[in-house]
mmCIF file of C-alpha atoms in Angstrom:
data_model
loop_
_atom_site.group_PDB
_atom_site.id
_atom_site.type_symbol
_atom_site.label_atom_id
_atom_site.label_comp_id
_atom_site.label_asym_id
_atom_site.label_seq_id
_atom_site.Cartn_x
_atom_site.Cartn_y
_atom_site.Cartn_z
ATOM 1 C CA UNK A 368 15.612 -43.454 102.752
ATOM 2 C CA UNK A 369 19.321 -43.015 103.274
ATOM 3 C CA UNK A 370 22.470 -42.912 101.173
ATOM 4 C CA UNK A 371 25.955 -43.848 102.453
ATOM 5 C CA UNK A 372 29.302 -42.523 101.177
ATOM 6 C CA UNK A 373 32.717 -43.871 102.122
ATOM 7 C CA UNK A 374 35.820 -41.723 101.578
ATOM 8 C CA UNK A 375 39.297 -42.907 100.690
ATOM 9 C CA UNK A 376 41.411 -39.839 101.127
ATOM 10 C CA UNK A 377 43.584 -39.560 104.199
ATOM 11 C CA UNK A 378 45.064 -36.775 106.303
ATOM 12 C CA UNK A 379 48.553 -36.875 107.753
ATOM 13 C CA UNK A 380 48.677 -37.338 111.540
ATOM 14 C CA UNK A 381 51.282 -38.570 113.983
ATOM 15 C CA UNK A 382 50.752 -42.323 114.617
ATOM 16 C CA UNK A 383 50.538 -41.903 118.424
ATOM 17 C CA UNK A 384 47.414 -39.701 118.351
ATOM 18 C CA UNK A 385 43.939 -41.143 118.922
ATOM 19 C CA UNK A 386 40.603 -39.675 117.928
ATOM 20 C CA UNK A 387 38.458 -38.859 120.966
ATOM 21 C CA UNK A 388 35.296 -37.233 119.542
ATOM 22 C CA UNK A 389 33.875 -35.798 116.349
ATOM 23 C CA UNK A 390 31.403 -32.954 115.566
ATOM 24 C CA UNK A 391 30.254 -30.827 112.667
ATOM 25 C CA UNK A 392 31.214 -27.155 112.869
ATOM 26 C CA UNK A 393 27.534 -26.281 112.427
ATOM 27 C CA UNK A 394 24.693 -28.259 114.083
ATOM 28 C CA UNK A 395 21.927 -26.751 111.916
ATOM 29 C CA UNK A 396 22.241 -25.222 108.446
ATOM 30 C CA UNK A 397 19.449 -23.253 106.867
ATOM 31 C CA UNK A 398 20.018 -22.993 103.111
ATOM 32 C CA UNK A 399 18.009 -22.456 99.982
ATOM 33 C CA UNK A 400 17.265 -25.084 97.354
ATOM 34 C CA UNK A 401 19.636 -25.563 94.391
ATOM 35 C CA UNK A 402 22.519 -24.277 96.529
ATOM 36 C CA UNK A 403 25.687 -25.699 98.101
ATOM 37 C CA UNK A 404 27.321 -25.594 101.528
ATOM 38 C CA UNK A 405 30.847 -26.423 102.513
ATOM 39 C CA UNK A 406 30.698 -28.378 105.776
ATOM 40 C CA UNK A 407 33.534 -29.049 108.237
ATOM 41 C CA UNK A 408 33.801 -32.244 110.226
ATOM 42 C CA UNK A 409 36.051 -31.695 113.240
ATOM 43 C CA UNK A 410 37.815 -34.302 115.347
ATOM 44 C CA UNK A 411 39.289 -33.830 118.843
ATOM 45 C CA UNK A 412 42.500 -35.810 119.275
ATOM 46 C CA UNK A 413 44.322 -37.041 122.371
ATOM 47 C CA UNK A 414 46.668 -34.032 122.224
ATOM 48 C CA UNK A 415 43.595 -31.758 122.817
ATOM 49 C CA UNK A 416 43.867 -30.327 119.340
ATOM 50 C CA UNK A 417 40.786 -30.186 117.088
ATOM 51 C CA UNK A 418 41.406 -30.866 113.410
ATOM 52 C CA UNK A 419 39.303 -30.870 110.292
ATOM 53 C CA UNK A 420 38.826 -34.498 109.344
ATOM 54 C CA UNK A 421 36.427 -34.360 106.350
ATOM 55 C CA UNK A 422 38.723 -36.677 104.362
ATOM 56 C CA UNK A 423 39.983 -38.907 107.160
ATOM 57 C CA UNK A 424 40.212 -42.510 106.055
ATOM 58 C CA UNK A 425 37.424 -44.558 107.646
ATOM 59 C CA UNK A 426 34.857 -41.783 107.905
ATOM 60 C CA UNK A 427 31.490 -42.797 106.503
ATOM 61 C CA UNK A 428 28.785 -40.264 105.644
ATOM 62 C CA UNK A 429 25.071 -41.115 105.631
ATOM 63 C CA UNK A 430 22.401 -38.862 104.198
ATOM 64 C CA UNK A 431 18.834 -39.014 105.401
ATOM 65 C CA UNK A 432 16.488 -38.223 102.467
ATOM 66 C CA UNK A 433 19.006 -37.999 99.616
ATOM 67 C CA UNK A 434 16.328 -36.402 97.383
ATOM 68 C CA UNK A 435 16.688 -33.314 99.523
ATOM 69 C CA UNK A 436 20.465 -33.036 99.830
ATOM 70 C CA UNK A 437 23.365 -34.800 98.137
ATOM 71 C CA UNK A 438 27.089 -35.265 98.842
ATOM 72 C CA UNK A 439 29.155 -35.000 95.642
ATOM 73 C CA UNK A 440 32.491 -34.976 97.517
ATOM 74 C CA UNK A 441 33.931 -34.933 101.015
ATOM 75 C CA UNK A 442 33.424 -31.225 101.696
ATOM 76 C CA UNK A 443 30.344 -30.008 99.783
ATOM 77 C CA UNK A 444 26.648 -30.653 100.354
ATOM 78 C CA UNK A 445 24.316 -29.730 97.508
ATOM 79 C CA UNK A 446 20.620 -29.032 97.966
ATOM 80 C CA UNK A 447 17.868 -30.193 95.671
ATOM 81 C CA UNK A 448 14.389 -29.553 96.897
ATOM 82 C CA UNK A 449 12.907 -27.903 100.021
ATOM 83 C CA UNK A 450 12.694 -30.086 103.144
ATOM 84 C CA UNK A 451 14.621 -31.229 106.130
ATOM 85 C CA UNK A 452 17.480 -33.805 105.985
ATOM 86 C CA UNK A 453 20.450 -34.860 107.986
ATOM 87 C CA UNK A 454 24.095 -35.676 107.263
ATOM 88 C CA UNK A 455 25.678 -38.077 109.711
ATOM 89 C CA UNK A 456 29.405 -38.843 109.927
ATOM 90 C CA UNK A 457 30.625 -42.078 111.593
ATOM 91 C CA UNK A 458 34.030 -43.499 112.360
ATOM 92 C CA UNK A 459 34.577 -46.422 114.713
ATOM 93 C CA UNK A 460 32.139 -45.840 117.600
ATOM 94 C CA UNK A 461 31.972 -42.043 117.066
ATOM 95 C CA UNK A 462 29.109 -40.232 115.286
ATOM 96 C CA UNK A 463 28.129 -36.639 114.517
ATOM 97 C CA UNK A 464 25.110 -35.147 112.795
ATOM 98 C CA UNK A 465 24.261 -31.877 111.062
ATOM 99 C CA UNK A 466 20.687 -30.971 110.114
ATOM 100 C CA UNK A 467 19.900 -29.214 106.852
ATOM 101 C CA UNK A 468 16.780 -27.097 106.617
ATOM 102 C CA UNK A 469 16.367 -26.557 102.902
ATOM 103 C CA UNK A 470 13.959 -23.677 102.120
ATOM 104 C CA UNK A 471 12.293 -22.660 98.896
ATOM 105 C CA UNK A 472 14.047 -20.058 96.806
ATOM 106 C CA UNK A 473 11.277 -17.994 95.193
ATOM 107 C CA UNK A 474 13.825 -16.611 92.686
ATOM 108 C CA UNK A 475 13.739 -20.021 91.114
ATOM 109 C CA UNK A 476 9.983 -19.911 90.574
ATOM 110 C CA UNK A 477 10.247 -18.061 87.275
ATOM 111 C CA UNK A 478 11.182 -18.608 83.674
ATOM 112 C CA UNK A 479 14.256 -16.629 82.550
ATOM 113 C CA UNK A 480 14.940 -16.395 78.805
ATOM 114 C CA UNK A 481 18.590 -15.347 78.590
ATOM 115 C CA UNK A 482 18.988 -15.046 74.770
ATOM 116 C CA UNK A 483 16.734 -14.501 71.837
ATOM 117 C CA UNK A 484 18.254 -13.548 68.524
ATOM 118 C CA UNK A 485 18.581 -14.392 64.854
ATOM 119 C CA UNK A 486 21.474 -15.375 62.585
ATOM 120 C CA UNK A 487 21.142 -14.838 58.865
ATOM 121 C CA UNK A 488 22.848 -14.072 55.544
ATOM 122 C CA UNK A 489 21.913 -11.761 52.661
ATOM 123 C CA UNK A 490 19.873 -14.620 51.239
ATOM 124 C CA UNK A 491 18.636 -17.979 52.560
ATOM 125 C CA UNK A 492 16.930 -19.095 55.771
ATOM 126 C CA UNK A 493 16.851 -17.190 59.042
ATOM 127 C CA UNK A 494 17.794 -19.117 62.181
ATOM 128 C CA UNK A 495 15.937 -18.074 65.328
ATOM 129 C CA UNK A 496 17.612 -19.109 68.583
ATOM 130 C CA UNK A 497 16.637 -18.687 72.208
ATOM 131 C CA UNK A 498 18.013 -20.046 75.514
ATOM 132 C CA UNK A 499 16.395 -20.458 78.908
ATOM 133 C CA UNK A 500 18.403 -20.236 82.208
ATOM 134 C CA UNK A 501 15.421 -21.276 84.323
ATOM 135 C CA UNK A 502 12.058 -22.709 83.535
ATOM 136 C CA UNK A 503 9.324 -22.971 86.143
ATOM 137 C CA UNK A 504 6.019 -24.620 85.210
ATOM 138 C CA UNK A 505 6.778 -23.766 81.604
ATOM 139 C CA UNK A 506 4.473 -25.274 79.002
ATOM 140 C CA UNK A 507 5.276 -24.113 75.480
ATOM 141 C CA UNK A 508 6.933 -21.559 73.232
ATOM 142 C CA UNK A 509 5.269 -19.978 70.215
ATOM 143 C CA UNK A 510 7.100 -18.093 67.465
ATOM 144 C CA UNK A 511 5.250 -15.613 65.225
ATOM 145 C CA UNK A 512 6.353 -13.549 62.245
ATOM 146 C CA UNK A 513 5.188 -10.239 60.773
ATOM 147 C CA UNK A 514 6.124 -7.942 57.895
ATOM 148 C CA UNK A 515 4.672 -4.814 59.519
ATOM 149 C CA UNK A 516 5.189 -5.442 63.249
ATOM 150 C CA UNK A 517 1.387 -5.285 63.654
ATOM 151 C CA UNK A 518 -0.179 -8.385 62.128
ATOM 152 C CA UNK A 519 1.555 -11.567 63.352
ATOM 153 C CA UNK A 520 1.149 -15.162 62.197
ATOM 154 C CA UNK A 521 2.331 -18.206 64.241
ATOM 155 C CA UNK A 522 5.040 -20.121 62.435
ATOM 156 C CA UNK A 523 6.289 -22.491 65.138
ATOM 157 C CA UNK A 524 5.266 -24.097 68.453
ATOM 158 C CA UNK A 525 7.583 -26.063 70.733
ATOM 159 C CA UNK A 526 6.988 -27.823 74.056
ATOM 160 C CA UNK A 527 8.895 -26.470 77.034
ATOM 161 C CA UNK A 528 10.420 -28.534 79.797
ATOM 162 C CA UNK A 529 8.053 -27.814 82.679
ATOM 163 C CA UNK A 530 10.535 -27.023 85.456
ATOM 164 C CA UNK A 531 14.285 -26.966 84.681
ATOM 165 C CA UNK A 532 17.277 -25.474 86.378
ATOM 166 C CA UNK A 533 19.646 -26.227 83.480
ATOM 167 C CA UNK A 534 20.487 -24.126 80.445
ATOM 168 C CA UNK A 535 18.247 -25.199 77.552
ATOM 169 C CA UNK A 536 18.740 -24.111 73.923
ATOM 170 C CA UNK A 537 15.899 -23.851 71.462
ATOM 171 C CA UNK A 538 15.892 -22.943 67.771
ATOM 172 C CA UNK A 539 13.789 -22.723 64.652
ATOM 173 C CA UNK A 540 14.718 -22.140 60.970
ATOM 174 C CA UNK A 541 12.444 -19.902 58.918
ATOM 175 C CA UNK A 542 12.859 -20.527 55.192
ATOM 176 C CA UNK A 543 11.869 -16.969 54.211
ATOM 177 C CA UNK A 544 13.090 -14.723 51.411
ATOM 178 C CA UNK A 545 12.047 -11.516 53.109
ATOM 179 C CA UNK A 546 14.615 -8.844 53.737
ATOM 180 C CA UNK A 547 12.833 -7.159 56.640
ATOM 181 C CA UNK A 548 10.820 -9.312 59.064
ATOM 182 C CA UNK A 549 9.746 -9.179 62.692
ATOM 183 C CA UNK A 550 9.700 -12.253 65.007
ATOM 184 C CA UNK A 551 7.713 -12.419 68.278
ATOM 185 C CA UNK A 552 8.561 -15.130 70.822
ATOM 186 C CA UNK A 553 6.174 -16.005 73.611
ATOM 187 C CA UNK A 554 6.635 -18.420 76.485
ATOM 188 C CA UNK A 555 3.580 -19.810 78.283
ATOM 189 C CA UNK A 556 3.302 -21.454 81.686
ATOM 190 C CA UNK A 557 1.075 -24.442 82.529
ATOM 191 C CA UNK A 558 -1.728 -21.983 83.389
ATOM 192 C CA UNK A 559 -1.472 -20.402 79.889
ATOM 193 C CA UNK A 560 0.008 -17.246 81.271
ATOM 194 C CA UNK A 561 2.575 -15.441 79.099
ATOM 195 C CA UNK A 562 5.842 -15.402 81.155
ATOM 196 C CA UNK A 563 8.032 -14.020 78.323
ATOM 197 C CA UNK A 564 7.222 -11.989 75.229
ATOM 198 C CA UNK A 565 9.711 -10.142 73.047
ATOM 199 C CA UNK A 566 9.865 -9.025 69.414
ATOM 200 C CA UNK A 567 13.042 -8.720 67.385
ATOM 201 C CA UNK A 568 13.553 -7.485 63.865
ATOM 202 C CA UNK A 569 15.719 -9.053 61.171
ATOM 203 C CA UNK A 570 17.009 -6.588 58.587
ATOM 204 C CA UNK A 571 19.248 -8.196 55.964
ATOM 205 C CA UNK A 572 20.263 -4.744 54.739
ATOM 206 C CA UNK A 573 22.296 -4.344 57.981
ATOM 207 C CA UNK A 574 24.752 -6.931 56.601
ATOM 208 C CA UNK A 575 25.939 -4.326 54.097
ATOM 209 C CA UNK A 576 27.498 -2.369 56.998
ATOM 210 C CA UNK A 577 31.096 -3.724 57.381
ATOM 211 C CA UNK A 578 31.007 -2.885 61.119
ATOM 212 C CA UNK A 579 27.882 -5.005 61.768
ATOM 213 C CA UNK A 580 28.742 -8.113 63.784
ATOM 214 C CA UNK A 581 25.864 -10.520 63.957
ATOM 215 C CA UNK A 582 27.454 -12.673 66.668
ATOM 216 C CA UNK A 583 29.118 -10.167 69.024
ATOM 217 C CA UNK A 584 26.679 -7.280 69.335
ATOM 218 C CA UNK A 585 27.951 -5.816 72.602
ATOM 219 C CA UNK A 586 30.917 -6.063 74.967
ATOM 220 C CA UNK A 587 31.091 -5.581 78.736
ATOM 221 C CA UNK A 588 34.161 -3.960 80.176
ATOM 222 C CA UNK A 589 35.950 -4.050 82.474
ATOM 223 C CA UNK A 590 35.146 -7.627 83.399
ATOM 224 C CA UNK A 591 35.869 -8.442 86.180
ATOM 225 C CA UNK A 592 34.496 -5.221 87.726
ATOM 226 C CA UNK A 593 36.548 -3.788 90.561
ATOM 227 C CA UNK A 594 34.647 -0.522 91.083
ATOM 228 C CA UNK A 595 30.941 0.362 91.229
ATOM 229 C CA UNK A 596 30.451 0.762 87.456
ATOM 230 C CA UNK A 597 31.093 -0.866 84.158
ATOM 231 C CA UNK A 598 30.519 0.013 80.508
ATOM 232 C CA UNK A 599 28.641 -1.507 77.564
ATOM 233 C CA UNK A 600 30.221 -1.125 74.164
ATOM 234 C CA UNK A 601 27.605 -1.511 71.429
ATOM 235 C CA UNK A 602 27.775 -2.265 67.768
ATOM 236 C CA UNK A 603 27.324 0.821 65.618
ATOM 237 C CA UNK A 604 23.727 1.330 64.658
ATOM 238 C CA UNK A 605 22.307 0.438 68.057
ATOM 239 C CA UNK A 606 20.835 3.694 69.389
ATOM 240 C CA UNK A 607 18.920 2.487 72.485
ATOM 241 C CA UNK A 608 18.620 -0.542 74.718
ATOM 242 C CA UNK A 609 17.324 -1.865 77.999
ATOM 243 C CA UNK A 610 19.427 -3.576 80.660
ATOM 244 C CA UNK A 611 18.704 -6.015 83.429
ATOM 245 C CA UNK A 612 21.166 -7.270 86.030
ATOM 246 C CA UNK A 613 20.487 -10.609 87.763
ATOM 247 C CA UNK A 614 22.394 -12.417 90.445
ATOM 248 C CA UNK A 615 23.329 -16.015 89.734
ATOM 249 C CA UNK A 616 20.111 -17.355 91.248
ATOM 250 C CA UNK A 617 17.872 -15.185 89.075
ATOM 251 C CA UNK A 618 17.054 -12.286 91.424
ATOM 252 C CA UNK A 619 16.613 -9.034 89.526
ATOM 253 C CA UNK A 620 19.168 -6.555 90.945
ATOM 254 C CA UNK A 621 18.969 -3.630 88.543
ATOM 255 C CA UNK A 622 16.772 -2.658 85.611
ATOM 256 C CA UNK A 623 17.226 0.319 83.303
ATOM 257 C CA UNK A 624 15.160 1.038 80.254
ATOM 258 C CA UNK A 625 15.524 3.283 77.205
ATOM 259 C CA UNK A 626 19.260 3.752 77.643
ATOM 260 C CA UNK A 627 20.779 5.759 74.834
ATOM 261 C CA UNK A 628 24.283 5.770 73.418
ATOM 262 C CA UNK A 629 23.959 9.477 72.507
ATOM 263 C CA UNK A 630 26.135 9.077 69.508
ATOM 264 C CA UNK A 631 28.726 7.090 71.360
ATOM 265 C CA UNK A 632 29.052 3.339 71.340
ATOM 266 C CA UNK A 633 30.000 3.228 75.060
ATOM 267 C CA UNK A 634 27.422 3.488 77.838
ATOM 268 C CA UNK A 635 28.459 3.576 81.502
ATOM 269 C CA UNK A 636 26.318 1.652 83.979
ATOM 270 C CA UNK A 637 26.310 2.467 87.696
ATOM 271 C CA UNK A 638 25.991 -0.527 90.018
ATOM 272 C CA UNK A 639 23.937 -0.592 93.188
ATOM 273 C CA UNK A 640 25.985 -0.086 96.395
ATOM 274 C CA UNK A 641 27.458 -3.002 98.317
ATOM 275 C CA UNK A 642 26.985 -5.794 95.820
ATOM 276 C CA UNK A 643 28.648 -8.982 96.971
ATOM 277 C CA UNK A 644 31.481 -10.485 95.034
ATOM 278 C CA UNK A 645 30.421 -13.169 92.582
ATOM 279 C CA UNK A 646 28.982 -13.878 89.175
ATOM 280 C CA UNK A 647 26.114 -11.828 87.847
ATOM 281 C CA UNK A 648 24.156 -11.856 84.581
ATOM 282 C CA UNK A 649 23.783 -8.779 82.365
ATOM 283 C CA UNK A 650 20.895 -8.948 79.925
ATOM 284 C CA UNK A 651 20.738 -6.469 77.002
ATOM 285 C CA UNK A 652 17.612 -5.995 74.912
ATOM 286 C CA UNK A 653 17.418 -4.028 71.706
ATOM 287 C CA UNK A 654 15.040 -4.139 68.755
ATOM 288 C CA UNK A 655 17.255 -6.798 67.216
ATOM 289 C CA UNK A 656 18.153 -9.178 70.053
ATOM 290 C CA UNK A 657 18.047 -10.193 73.687
ATOM 291 C CA UNK A 658 21.457 -11.402 74.868
ATOM 292 C CA UNK A 659 22.867 -12.226 78.295
ATOM 293 C CA UNK A 660 26.512 -12.178 79.411
ATOM 294 C CA UNK A 661 28.298 -13.012 82.657
ATOM 295 C CA UNK A 662 29.656 -10.157 84.760
ATOM 296 C CA UNK A 663 32.158 -10.899 87.538
ATOM 297 C CA UNK A 664 32.255 -8.459 90.490
ATOM 298 C CA UNK A 665 35.303 -8.336 92.699
ATOM 299 C CA UNK A 666 35.492 -6.049 95.728
#
């Protein structure tokens, strides 16, 4: 099975030059699934100068096994599933091929729940919301409620997506009149294993505090991070929390539990040494919520 792409962009070259040969900069690329690679197609011209010709008019790209890799534009290959595939470039009677060995990324073989929290008013229903960043062999979510944080009753069940690499939002509205109530969310995989379990508390009395912000419960600063540390600014009333730092593919980089504000709303977090530049995910868990925010690291 193959897929062919023809490009229409052109590069500016003197009219008296002729193309002698073409090649990819890399003959073999080993890369993980759900990733991307910038390739370079190079052409040797009659003036003995090699130029990048990814977007040269007349170049045709053919993909072997397009279920493994894809070509969204003239410079990026995206990977889908593990396997081996080839990208071939052709122009006139010249051809070049690069092989892609796509390997499994075990970091994707997990379910990551990024957010789990509630929105509510002094009276009326309570809206429970949660969001998955990754789902791997996920089967279902169950939501339970309790008035004493001991005895729980299931109030909702929702089917999960199986395996998904997209952000998925879930929600449930509880038409309760209780002022203090606990909610436990569980995620099960297809083998009935619990892959996520967290309990949050909803206290309507907290709304009487003018400094309570139900939407923005913590702030990360500075962001981007230029040094080896950053700070978490918490809403008043949050005395302790746990923190997880993930890279963009879901690998756990740092985990710290039972962090305390010690009377201050600002907590400094030391980063591991030699983190690469890029986007990371900071997950904060308290008794009231689980929330995840992006953190940009610049060296």
